[in-house]
Coordinates of C-alpha atoms in Angstrom, one line a residue:
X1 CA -11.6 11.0 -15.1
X2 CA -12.2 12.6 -18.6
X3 CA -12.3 9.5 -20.8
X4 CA -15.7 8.3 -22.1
X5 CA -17.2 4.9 -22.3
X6 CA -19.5 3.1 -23.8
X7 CA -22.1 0.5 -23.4
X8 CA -25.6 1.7 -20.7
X9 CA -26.3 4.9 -21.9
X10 CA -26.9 7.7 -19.6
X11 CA -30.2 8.6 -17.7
X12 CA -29.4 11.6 -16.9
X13 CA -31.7 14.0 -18.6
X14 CA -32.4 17.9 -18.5
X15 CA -35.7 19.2 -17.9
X16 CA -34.8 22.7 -18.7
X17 CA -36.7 23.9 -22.1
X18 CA -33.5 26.5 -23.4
X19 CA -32.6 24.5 -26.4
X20 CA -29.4 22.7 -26.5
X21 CA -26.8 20.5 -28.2
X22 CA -27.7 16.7 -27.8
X23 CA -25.6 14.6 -30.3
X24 CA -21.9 15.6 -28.4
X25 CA -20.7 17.0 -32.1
X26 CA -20.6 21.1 -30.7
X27 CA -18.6 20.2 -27.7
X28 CA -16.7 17.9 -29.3
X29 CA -15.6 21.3 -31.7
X30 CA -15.1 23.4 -28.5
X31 CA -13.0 20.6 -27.4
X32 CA -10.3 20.9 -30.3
X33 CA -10.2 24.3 -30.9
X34 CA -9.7 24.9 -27.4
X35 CA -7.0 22.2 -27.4
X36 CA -5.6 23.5 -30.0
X37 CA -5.4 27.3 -28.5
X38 CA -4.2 25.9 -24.8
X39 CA -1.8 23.4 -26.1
X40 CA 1.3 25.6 -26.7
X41 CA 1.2 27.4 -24.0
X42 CA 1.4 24.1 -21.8
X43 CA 3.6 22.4 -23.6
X44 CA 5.7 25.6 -23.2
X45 CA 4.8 25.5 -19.3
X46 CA 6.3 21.7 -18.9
X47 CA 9.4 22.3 -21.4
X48 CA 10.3 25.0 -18.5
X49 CA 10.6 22.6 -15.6
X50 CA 14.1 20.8 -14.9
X51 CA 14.7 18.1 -16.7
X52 CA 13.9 14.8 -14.3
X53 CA 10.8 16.1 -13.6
X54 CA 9.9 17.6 -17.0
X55 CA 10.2 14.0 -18.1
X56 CA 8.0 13.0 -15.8
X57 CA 4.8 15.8 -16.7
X58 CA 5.6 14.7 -20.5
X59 CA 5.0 11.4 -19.8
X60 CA 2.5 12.0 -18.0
X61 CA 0.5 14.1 -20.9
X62 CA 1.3 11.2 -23.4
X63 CA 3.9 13.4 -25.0
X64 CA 6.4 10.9 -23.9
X65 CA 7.0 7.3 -23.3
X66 CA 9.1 6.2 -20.2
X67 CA 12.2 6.5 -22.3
X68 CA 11.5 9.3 -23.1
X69 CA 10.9 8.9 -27.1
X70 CA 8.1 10.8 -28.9
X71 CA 4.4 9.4 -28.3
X72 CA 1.4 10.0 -30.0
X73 CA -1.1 9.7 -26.9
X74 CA -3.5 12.8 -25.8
X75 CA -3.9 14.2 -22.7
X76 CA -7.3 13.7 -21.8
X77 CA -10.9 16.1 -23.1
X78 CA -9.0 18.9 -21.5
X79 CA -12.7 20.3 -20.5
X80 CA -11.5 22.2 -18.0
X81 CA -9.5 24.7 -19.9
X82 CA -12.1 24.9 -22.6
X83 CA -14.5 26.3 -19.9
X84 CA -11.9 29.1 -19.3
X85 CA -12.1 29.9 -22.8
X86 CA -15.5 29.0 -23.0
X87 CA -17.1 31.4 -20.8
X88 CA -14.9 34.1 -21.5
X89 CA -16.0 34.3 -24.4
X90 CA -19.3 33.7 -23.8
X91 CA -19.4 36.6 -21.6
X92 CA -16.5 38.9 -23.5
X93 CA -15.8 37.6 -26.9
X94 CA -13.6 36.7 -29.0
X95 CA -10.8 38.9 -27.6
X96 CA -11.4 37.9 -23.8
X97 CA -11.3 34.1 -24.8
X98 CA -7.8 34.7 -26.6
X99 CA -6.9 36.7 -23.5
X100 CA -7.8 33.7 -21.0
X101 CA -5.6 30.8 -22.6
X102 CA -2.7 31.3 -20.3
X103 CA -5.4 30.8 -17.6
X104 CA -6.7 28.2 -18.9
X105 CA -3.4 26.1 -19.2
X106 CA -2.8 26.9 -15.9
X107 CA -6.2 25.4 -15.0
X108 CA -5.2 22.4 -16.9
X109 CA -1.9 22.1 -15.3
X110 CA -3.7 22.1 -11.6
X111 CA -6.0 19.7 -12.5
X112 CA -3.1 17.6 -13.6
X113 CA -1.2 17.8 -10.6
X114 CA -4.7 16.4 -8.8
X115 CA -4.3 13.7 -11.1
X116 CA -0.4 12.9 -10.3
X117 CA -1.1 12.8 -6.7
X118 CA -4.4 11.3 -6.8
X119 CA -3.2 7.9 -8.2
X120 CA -0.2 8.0 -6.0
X121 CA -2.8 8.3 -2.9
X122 CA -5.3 5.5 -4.8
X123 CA -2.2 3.5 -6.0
X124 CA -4.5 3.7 -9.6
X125 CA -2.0 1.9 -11.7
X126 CA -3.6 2.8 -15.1
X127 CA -4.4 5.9 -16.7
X128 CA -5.3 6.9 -20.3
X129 CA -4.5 3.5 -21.0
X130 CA -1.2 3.4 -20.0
X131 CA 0.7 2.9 -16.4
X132 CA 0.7 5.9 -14.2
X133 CA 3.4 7.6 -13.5
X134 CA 4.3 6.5 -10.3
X135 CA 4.5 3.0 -11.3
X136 CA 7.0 3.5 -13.7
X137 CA 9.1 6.6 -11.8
X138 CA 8.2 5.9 -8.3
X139 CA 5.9 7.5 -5.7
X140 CA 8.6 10.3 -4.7
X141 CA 9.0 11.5 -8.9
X142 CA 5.6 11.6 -9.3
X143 CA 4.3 13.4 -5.8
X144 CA 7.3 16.1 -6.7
X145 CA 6.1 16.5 -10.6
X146 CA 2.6 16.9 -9.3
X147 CA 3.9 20.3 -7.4
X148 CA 6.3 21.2 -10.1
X149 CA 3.1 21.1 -12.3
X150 CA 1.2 23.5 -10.0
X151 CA 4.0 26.0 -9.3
X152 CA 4.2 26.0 -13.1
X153 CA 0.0 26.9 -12.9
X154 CA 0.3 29.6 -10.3
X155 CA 3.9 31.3 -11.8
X156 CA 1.8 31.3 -15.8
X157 CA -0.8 33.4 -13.7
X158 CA 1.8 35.7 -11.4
X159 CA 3.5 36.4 -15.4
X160 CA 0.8 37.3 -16.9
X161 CA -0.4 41.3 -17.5
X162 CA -3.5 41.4 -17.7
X163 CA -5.7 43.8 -15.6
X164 CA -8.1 39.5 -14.3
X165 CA -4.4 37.8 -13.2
X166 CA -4.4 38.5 -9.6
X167 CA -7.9 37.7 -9.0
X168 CA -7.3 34.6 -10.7
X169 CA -4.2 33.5 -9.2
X170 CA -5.7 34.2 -5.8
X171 CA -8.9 32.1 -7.0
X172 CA -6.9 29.1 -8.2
X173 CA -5.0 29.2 -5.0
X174 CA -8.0 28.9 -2.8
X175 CA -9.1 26.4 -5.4
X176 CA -6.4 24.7 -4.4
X177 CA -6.7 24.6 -1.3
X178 CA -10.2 23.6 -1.6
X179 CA -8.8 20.4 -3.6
X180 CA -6.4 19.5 -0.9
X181 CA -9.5 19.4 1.6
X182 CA -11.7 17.2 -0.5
X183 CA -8.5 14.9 -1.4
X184 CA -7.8 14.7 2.5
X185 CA -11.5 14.2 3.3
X186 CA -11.8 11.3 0.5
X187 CA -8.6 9.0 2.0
X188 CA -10.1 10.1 5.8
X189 CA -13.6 8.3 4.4
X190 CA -11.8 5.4 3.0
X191 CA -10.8 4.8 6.2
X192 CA -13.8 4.0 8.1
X193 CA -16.2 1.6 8.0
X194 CA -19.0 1.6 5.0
X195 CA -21.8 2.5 7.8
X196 CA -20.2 5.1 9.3
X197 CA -19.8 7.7 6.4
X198 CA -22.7 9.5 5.3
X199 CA -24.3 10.5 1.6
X200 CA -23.9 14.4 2.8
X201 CA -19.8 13.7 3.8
X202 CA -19.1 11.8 0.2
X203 CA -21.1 14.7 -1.5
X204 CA -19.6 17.6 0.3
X205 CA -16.1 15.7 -0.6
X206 CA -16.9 15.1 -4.4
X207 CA -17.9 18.8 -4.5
X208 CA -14.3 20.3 -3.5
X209 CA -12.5 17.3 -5.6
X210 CA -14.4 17.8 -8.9
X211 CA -16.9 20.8 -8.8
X212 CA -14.1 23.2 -7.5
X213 CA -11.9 22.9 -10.0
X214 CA -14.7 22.8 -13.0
X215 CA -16.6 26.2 -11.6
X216 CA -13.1 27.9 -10.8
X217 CA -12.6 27.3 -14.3
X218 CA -15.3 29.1 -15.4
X219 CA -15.2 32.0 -12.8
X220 CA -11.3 32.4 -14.4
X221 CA -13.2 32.8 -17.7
X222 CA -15.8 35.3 -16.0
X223 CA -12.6 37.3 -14.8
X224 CA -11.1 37.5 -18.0
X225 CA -14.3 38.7 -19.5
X226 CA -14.3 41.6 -17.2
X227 CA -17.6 40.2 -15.9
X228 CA -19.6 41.6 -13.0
X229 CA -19.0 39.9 -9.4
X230 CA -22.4 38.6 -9.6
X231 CA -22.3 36.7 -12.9
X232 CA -18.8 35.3 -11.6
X233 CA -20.4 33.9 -8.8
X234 CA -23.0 32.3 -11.2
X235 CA -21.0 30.8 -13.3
X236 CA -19.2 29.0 -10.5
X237 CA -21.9 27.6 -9.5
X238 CA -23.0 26.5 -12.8
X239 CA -19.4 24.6 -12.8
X240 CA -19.5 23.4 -9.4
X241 CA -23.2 22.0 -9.7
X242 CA -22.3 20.4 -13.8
X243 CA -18.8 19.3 -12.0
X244 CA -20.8 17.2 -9.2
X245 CA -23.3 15.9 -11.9
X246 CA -19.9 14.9 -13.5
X247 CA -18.7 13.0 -10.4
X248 CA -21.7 10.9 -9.9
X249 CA -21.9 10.1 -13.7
X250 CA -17.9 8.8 -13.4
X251 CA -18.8 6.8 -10.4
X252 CA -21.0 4.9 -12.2
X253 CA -19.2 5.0 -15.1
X254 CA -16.1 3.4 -12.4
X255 CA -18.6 0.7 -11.8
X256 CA -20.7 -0.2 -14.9
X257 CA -18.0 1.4 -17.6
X258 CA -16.5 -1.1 -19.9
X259 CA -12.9 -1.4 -18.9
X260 CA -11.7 -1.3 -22.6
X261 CA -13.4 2.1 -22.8
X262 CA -12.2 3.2 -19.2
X263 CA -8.5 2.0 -19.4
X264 CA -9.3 0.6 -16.0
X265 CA -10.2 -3.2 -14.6
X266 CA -13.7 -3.6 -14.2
X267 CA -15.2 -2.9 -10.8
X268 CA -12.0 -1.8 -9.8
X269 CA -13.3 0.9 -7.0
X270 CA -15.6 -2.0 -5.9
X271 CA -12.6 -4.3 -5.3
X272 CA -11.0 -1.8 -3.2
X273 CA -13.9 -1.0 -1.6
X274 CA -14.4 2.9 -2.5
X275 CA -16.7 4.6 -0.8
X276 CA -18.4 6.0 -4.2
X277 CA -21.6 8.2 -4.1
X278 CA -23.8 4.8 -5.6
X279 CA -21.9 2.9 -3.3
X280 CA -22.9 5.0 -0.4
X281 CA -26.6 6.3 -1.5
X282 CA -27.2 1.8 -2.2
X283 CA -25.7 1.5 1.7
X284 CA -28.0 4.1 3.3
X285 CA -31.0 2.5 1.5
X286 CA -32.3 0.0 3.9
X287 CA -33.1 -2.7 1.5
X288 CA -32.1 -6.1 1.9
X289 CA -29.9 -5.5 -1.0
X290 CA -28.0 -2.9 0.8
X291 CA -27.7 -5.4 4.3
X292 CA -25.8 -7.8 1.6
X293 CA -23.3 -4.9 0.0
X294 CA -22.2 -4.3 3.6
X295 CA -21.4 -7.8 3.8
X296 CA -19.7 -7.8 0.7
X297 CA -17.6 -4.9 1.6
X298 CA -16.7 -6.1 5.0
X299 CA -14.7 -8.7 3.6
X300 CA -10.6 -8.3 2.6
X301 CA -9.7 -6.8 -0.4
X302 CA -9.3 -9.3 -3.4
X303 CA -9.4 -7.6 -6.9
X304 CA -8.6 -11.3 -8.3
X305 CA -12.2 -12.4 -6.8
X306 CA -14.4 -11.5 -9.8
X307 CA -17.1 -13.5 -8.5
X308 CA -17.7 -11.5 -5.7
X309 CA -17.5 -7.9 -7.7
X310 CA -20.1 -9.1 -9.8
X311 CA -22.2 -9.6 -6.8
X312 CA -21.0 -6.7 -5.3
X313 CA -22.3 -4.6 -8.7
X314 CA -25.4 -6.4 -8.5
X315 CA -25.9 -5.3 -5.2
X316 CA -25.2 -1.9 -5.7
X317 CA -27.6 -1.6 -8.4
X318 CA -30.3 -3.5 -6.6
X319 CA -30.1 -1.3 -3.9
X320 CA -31.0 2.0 -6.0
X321 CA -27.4 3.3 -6.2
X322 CA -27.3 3.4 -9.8
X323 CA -30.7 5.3 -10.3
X324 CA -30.1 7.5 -7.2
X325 CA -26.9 8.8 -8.9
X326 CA -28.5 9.2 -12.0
X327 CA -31.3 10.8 -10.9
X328 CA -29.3 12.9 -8.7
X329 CA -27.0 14.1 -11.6
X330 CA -30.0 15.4 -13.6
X331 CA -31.3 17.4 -10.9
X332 CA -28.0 19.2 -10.5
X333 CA -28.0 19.9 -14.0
X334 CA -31.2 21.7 -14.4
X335 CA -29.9 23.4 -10.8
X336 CA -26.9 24.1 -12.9
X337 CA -28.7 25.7 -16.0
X338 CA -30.3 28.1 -13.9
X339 CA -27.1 29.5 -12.8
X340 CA -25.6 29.7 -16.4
X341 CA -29.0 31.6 -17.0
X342 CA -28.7 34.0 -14.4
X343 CA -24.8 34.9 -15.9
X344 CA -25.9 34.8 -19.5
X345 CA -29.4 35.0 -20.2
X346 CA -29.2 34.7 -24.2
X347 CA -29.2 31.1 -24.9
X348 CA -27.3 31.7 -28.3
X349 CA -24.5 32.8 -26.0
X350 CA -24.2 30.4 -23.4
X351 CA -24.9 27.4 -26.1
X352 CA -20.9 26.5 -25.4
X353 CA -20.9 26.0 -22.2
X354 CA -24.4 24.0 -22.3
X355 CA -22.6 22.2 -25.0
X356 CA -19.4 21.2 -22.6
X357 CA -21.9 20.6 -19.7
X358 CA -24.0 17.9 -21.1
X359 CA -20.7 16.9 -23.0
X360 CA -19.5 15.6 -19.6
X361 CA -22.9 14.2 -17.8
X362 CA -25.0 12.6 -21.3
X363 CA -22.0 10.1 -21.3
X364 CA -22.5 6.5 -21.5
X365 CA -21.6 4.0 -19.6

């Protein structure tokens, strides 16, 4: 979910008239030197798990090949950490943000575990370019990494001194839990027919998958700043409503992206019928385009049968479920830049995390 591709650039544009980055080069910075910062202290966090399943997480973070041999393969942006560290300092400086990088590995290590169990549940068996780690250690090593990797998150918290900790151990936790729900309400969806899920259920679920974790992220860097309750509150928001913009922006990156960008086969979630938010917005349009993708997705799955996912991508984007979830995106920005304005009112001072937000939704696709 963090890689960039390439190809149909991004519509999504930001009405708002605070000045901010637009060529990627600022949050690409950020990026690194929050990379940098985190990466110890999660390398550190998987070197303390037993060994089978600390050869697992490795792996898993491209530290490690299945034999477990050195690699030389990333482990994603890592945006999510970098908003912890981010908007501490954005709110606290320079000594809040160096404060915050234990919470922000432990952020990183959460959304990790997502990813661990997710592609177990979606049986994804690519990621970063490489098999997923249940297809080489089974579905059992990888489910029981995945926890190891978020009891690792929560202990980094319970261990650390400072005065923010418990607030943000308690806030990852719900977090969490908020995950779990939007994981369980996604398979639930999956399992019903096209017309029977609604645009409001598949955005309420993409919320608590991706805009939980991105605006607990920056609320842990809120906490560390020693911010007010009020601009904590903001600033989740601000990550909640750039984390949706994020999802719709990957969906149709899922379906449009270039698979040698993506790591993934193309139309992919359209072979398995994935009830995406352009998938579902081109459904509930009414056209005759729409009447034709139910057809389409009516039929068995066949991820062999690249005839009918190119019609089935035609008829998506005939039906308005590429504009709508472009259009939609944008809108959730400039919702999402007045929250980050009511927390930080100097532009100068919240240019990083305006930097990381457009980072994430100007992709191309």
């Amino acid at each position: 979910m963090d890689e960039t591709q390439e190809g149909h650039t991004s519509t999504v544009s930001h009405t708002d008239s605070r000045p901010g980055p637009s060529d990627g080069q600022e949050a690409a910075a950020i990026l690194e030197v929050s990379r940098a910062a985190v990466d110890p202290e999660l390398r550190a966090a998987v070197d303390a798990l037993p060994g089978s399943m600390r050869r697992i997480a490795r792996y898993h973070f491209g530290w490690e090949h299945a034999d477990g041999t050195p690699a030389a393969g990333h482990a994603g942006k890592a945006i999510r950490p970098a908003l912890v560290l981010t908007a501490a300092a954005a709110l606290g400086g320079a000594p809040a943000r160096a404060a915050a990088v234990r919470a922000a590995a432990a952020v990183e290590l959460v959304h990790n575990f997502t990813l661990l169990h997710d592609d177990v549940m979606d049986r994804d068996a690519t990621r970063r370019h490489r098999a997923t780690a249940w297809t080489v250690f089974g579905d059992a090593d990888a489910i029981l990494a995945g926890d190891a990797l978020q009891a690792r998150a929560l202990m980094l918290l319970a261990e650390d001194p400072h005065p923010a900790a418990p607030a943000a151990a308690a806030r990852l936790a719900a977090c969490v839990v908020e995950l779990c729900e939007g994981q369980h309400a996604d398979t639930a969806l999956e399992r019903r027919a096209p017309g029977e899920v609604t645009l409001a259920e598949v955005l309420t679920m993409a919320e608590a998958k991706t805009g939980a974790l991105l605006g607990c992220a920056c609320a842990l860097g809120a906490l560390y700043a020693g911010a007010a309750e009020e601009d904590v509150a903001a600033l989740d928001a601000f990550g909640r409503e750039s984390g949706l913009a994020f999802q719709l922006i990957d969906d149709v990156i899922g379906i449009w992206g270039d698979p040698r960008r993506t790591g993934k086969p193309v139309g992919s979630d359209l072979a398995a019928r994935k009830k995406s938010l352009p998938v579902v917005a081109a459904l509930a349009s009414g056209t005759p385009a729409a009447a034709e993708l139910a057809e389409l997705y009516a039929l068995p799955y066949d991820e062999e049968d690249e005839e009918g996912i190119t019609r089935t991508v035609l008829a998506v984007e005939r039906a308005g479920g590429r504009d709508w979830a472009q259009e939609q995106a944008a809108d959730l920005m400039s919702h999402a830049m007045d929250e980050l304005s009511r927390a930080i009112p100097d532009p100068e001072a919240a240019g990083g995390l305006l930097a990381l937000a457009e980072f994430v939704t100007r992709r191309s696709t």
